[in-house]
RNA sequence: GGGCCUAUAGCUCAGUUUGGUUAGAGCGCUUCCCUGAUAAGGAAGAGGUCGGUGGUUCAAGUCCACCUAGGCCCA
C-alpha cells in the first residue's frame, strides 16, 4: 500500500528528512559499495580553495559534478567520488595576514614561519567545515570522509615525486626573467594567475623628449633634435637604459608648428601631430642605431648606456614607434638590452619601493612616483604631451596591488617544450561547449609560455630541490629519499616550511652541504597533480590509479580554462605524457537578478544555505541544470527559482499525491496487477509510450552532457502526465480502474528514476512513499536503483503523433468555445473537424476530443455538410520551393487563384491535381504541395490553425439545454461539497426545491447522473434537513446537502 | 588593439546546426472558461522592425560581411 502523500508539501522540510534518512541508511556508501566491480567511470573533483565561505557559484559547479556521477551510477558504472580541498597558497596566507594585521613578509618573518603556517592550516580547516555543510545540504554526493587535502603529507610527497620526474626530464629550471611580480606579496605570479587580475585603471600616458646627443651628426643638422618616446609607466624612466626602434620601419624627422625637431615613426606622424608638423627627412630605423641621447633622469648610475638599439618586437601601431627600455621591468626590454650588453639596473626594492638613496623618489612606492616624475619632466620642458590613459593593467588577483614586471630569479617548468603535445592532447579532449576547445583554451595553449612555478612565500608545497654552493642540484621525490640522503629518518617530518628547510645533506657531486632552495610552489600545481596525489601515488594505491586515470569527466566554471583545466592537463602531460581528462564541462558564471556579477562589494551575494532552506536544494539544482544554458552566464534570483519549483516540482508532486489518494481510496496496489498494456485504453498506451521514450531521450541527453535538453524533456513529460493524462483519465481513477492506476504508477516510476539525478530529494521521498512500500524488490533508496530500461514494444511513434493531433484539436475547440461565448459546461451536439490524419484516428481518441470540448459527436468536415464549407488552398513553400526554385512564387500565386473546392476534390479523389502556371504551363500537385483549410459558413463557431480546423455546431435544443442545466447543478453541488469541507470520498444526501421548469425537467431527466457525479445516495425534492449545507447557486433552485451515514 | 560568447515579448529564456512565408514557452497584465489534484488547469487578448546595416536566395530570426552594445578572456 502506498503511503499517504499530502497535496501540500514543504520542500525544504522534506529535504531535511531525506538527509536524515540518507545518513541513517548510509545510502551514499551503499551506492558506491553496490557498484564496486562494475566498469569505472572516472570523475575528478576540482578542489575548491578552502578560503572564505562558499557561494552560490560553488553550488552551480557542484550540481553538475553531482548529476553526471549519479546518472552514470544508475547506468551501471562504478563512479568513485573523492572530495578534495585546495589548502595551499597565497589566498590562505593573505587571509591569515589580514587576521593578524600584517602588512607584508617582514611581519611574517618576525612572527615566525612555523607559527604562521600553523595559522594557515587552522584557517583551512575552519573553512572546509563550511564547504562540507553546503555540500551535504545540496545533496552533492562526494566522499568527504576520504577527501584529499593538498597539504597532507602524502599529497605533498606525491607532488614532490612528480616534480622530480619533471626535473629529471630537464623541464624544471631556474632562470632570471622579467615576470609579473606582486610587491605587496613579495612574489612572482604565474601567467594564469596574471590572467585573473586585470583591472581597469587610469595611468598617465606621457610623450617625453629625449634630446639627441648634440655631438651627433643628426643633431648638428637639426639643432635641438629629440627622440619622442611614449610610455604609460613613468616610474620606469628612472631606469631608462636605451631606446628601441624597429629596424625595418621608416622613421621621420618632423618639424612641428613650434619649430621643434622630433623623431617618430613615419606612420605615426599623422595621428600624433594631426597635420601640424611637416616631415623634413625620413630614414630607416636601422640608421638610428647607436644614436646617443640624454636620458630623462640621472638619479641612478647606468654606465655605458643611453643610445638607440634595434628590436623587432617594436611596433608602429601606437605610441611613437620609439620604445623606452628599462630591462629590469620588461621582458622584451631585458632580451633586447642583453643583446647589446647593456647593464640591468634595478633601483626598486622587492617591496615595490625605490631604494632610499635614489634622488627625489627614494623610498617611494613605484606607482606613487609617477606623479612626481611627470611634474619634474614638465618643469624641465621635456614633457611633450601628457594624457590620462585608461587601460587594463595587471593586478595581484588576491590583494589587488598593481603588479610590476620585475627581473628576478624564478623556477620555471618549460611547458613551451611540450606545447605540441599539449595541443595534441587537447585534440583528443571533448569540450562542452565545443567552442572553448579551439577558442579560448586552444588560443591559450597556442600562446603557451613557461610556467613560473616558484613563489617566494611560506604556506605551500616546498620546492623539493636542494642546492650546494657549487650550484649542483638534487630533486627529492619523497621523505624516504630525503631520509636516505640526510642519513637520518625524517619520514615523520611535516614536509612544510620551516621544518623541511632544516634538513641538509652533502652533495653527491662535490660533498658540500646542500640546503633546500627557499621557494614554495604555485598552488595551482598542487591541484593539477590531484589525479595521482589524491591517491598518494606512487607511494600507495598504484592499482587504483591505473584504473582511475584519466578522468572521463571534470567540470568547473569557465574561469578555470587558464586555471585547473590547464594545470590538470599540463601536469598530466608532463608526468604521464597524457592529459588527465577526456570530457570537460565548462560552466558560465552566475550573475545576480540584474545581471551583475555577485560580489561582497555590491552586497548581492546569495548565500547558498539560506537559499536552499527557503526554496529547497532540489529547486536550486533544477534551476541550475534545466533553466537556461549552462555554458552561458545566468541570472539567479528568488523569483526565478520559485518559478521552476511551481512549474515542475510541484506539478510532479501533485501527480504523485493524486495517485496515492485514489490508489489508497480504491485499496489498489501495484501487486494487484492490471491488464497488459496492449489491452489498456489508448490513452494509457500513449502515456506509457511517452514515458519510455522519455527514459530513452533523457539517457541520450545526459550521455551528451546536455542537462538543458534533459530538463526540457522532463518538464514536458511532467506537464503531459499531469495536465493531459491525469486530467483526461480522472474518472477512471475515481473508479479505481486498475489500468489507469497501473499506468500512472509505471509512468511515475520512470519519471522518478529519470529525475533522481537532478532532484535527489523529492524523488527519494516519492520512492519511499510509492515504490518502496509496494515492491519488496525495490532498493531502499531511489539512488540505489538502476536507470529505467525502456520497453521498446511500448514505444509507439504513430500514437504520439495522433495524440498531438487530438490535443491540437482540443485547443481549437476551446478557442471556438471562447469566440462563440458558449461555455464549455454547456453540451453541444456536434463538432466538425478538418485535419490530415483525422480519418486514421482511433475511436477512443476521437472520443477524447468530444469529451474535452463537451460535444456529443465529432465528425469529419469533408464527409459532411460539404455545401456549408469554404475551402482555401495555400501553397506549401517548403515542398514547392525545392521543386520550383525561382518560380515558386508563380506557382503559389496560381494555387491561390485556382478554385479551391475543385482542386481539393481532385486531390482527394485522384491524389494529384493540376494548375496552370504562366510561363511554366501545367503543374501537377500532390498532397504535400498544398495546405488545405476548410471552414464552415453559417451557425458555426470555427477555429483554424496550421491547416487544421474545428467547427462547433452552436444550435442548442431543449435536450442540450437541460443537459447544460444538469451540469450546472453538478458543479454547484460539487462546490457545495468543497465549501462544506467534505472529503472527496464522502457520500451525501441532497434535498432540492424549485419552481423553475428547466430545473425540474433537468432533475427528472438527469437525476441519476447528477447523483452519481456528486456521490449522492439520495436526491429528493423537499425542504432542507436540520444542519444541512446550502450552497449558493446561479440557478433558480435551493439545494441542501448533508453527509450521508455509511458509504 | 586581438579572440570568443551574447543580443528574440515588460521580465527569464527556447527556436538558428538542416533557410520555408501567421517567430514560441514560462512569468507578469486584461478578459473568460473549467474544477472530485484546486494556493492547480485551460482559452483568448495586449505586448516583437528577432541589436543595426548591407549581401546571398524564389524565400533569412536562421547563411555571409560589416557595424553597435554587453560579458568573458588575452595584450
PDB file of C-alpha atoms (C1' of nucleotides) in Angstrom, chain B residues 16-20 62:
ATOM      1  C1'   U B  16      19.259  29.362 -35.575  1.00  0.00           C
ATOM      2  C1'   U B  17      23.199  23.060 -36.571  1.00  0.00           C
ATOM      3  C1'   U B  18      19.392  21.207 -41.538  1.00  0.00           C
ATOM      4  C1'   G B  19      16.576  28.780 -44.546  1.00  0.00           C
ATOM      5  C1'   G B  20      10.132  27.808 -45.991  1.00  0.00           C
ATOM      6  C1'   U B  62      18.220  31.070 -39.245  1.00  0.00           C
TER       7        U B  62
END
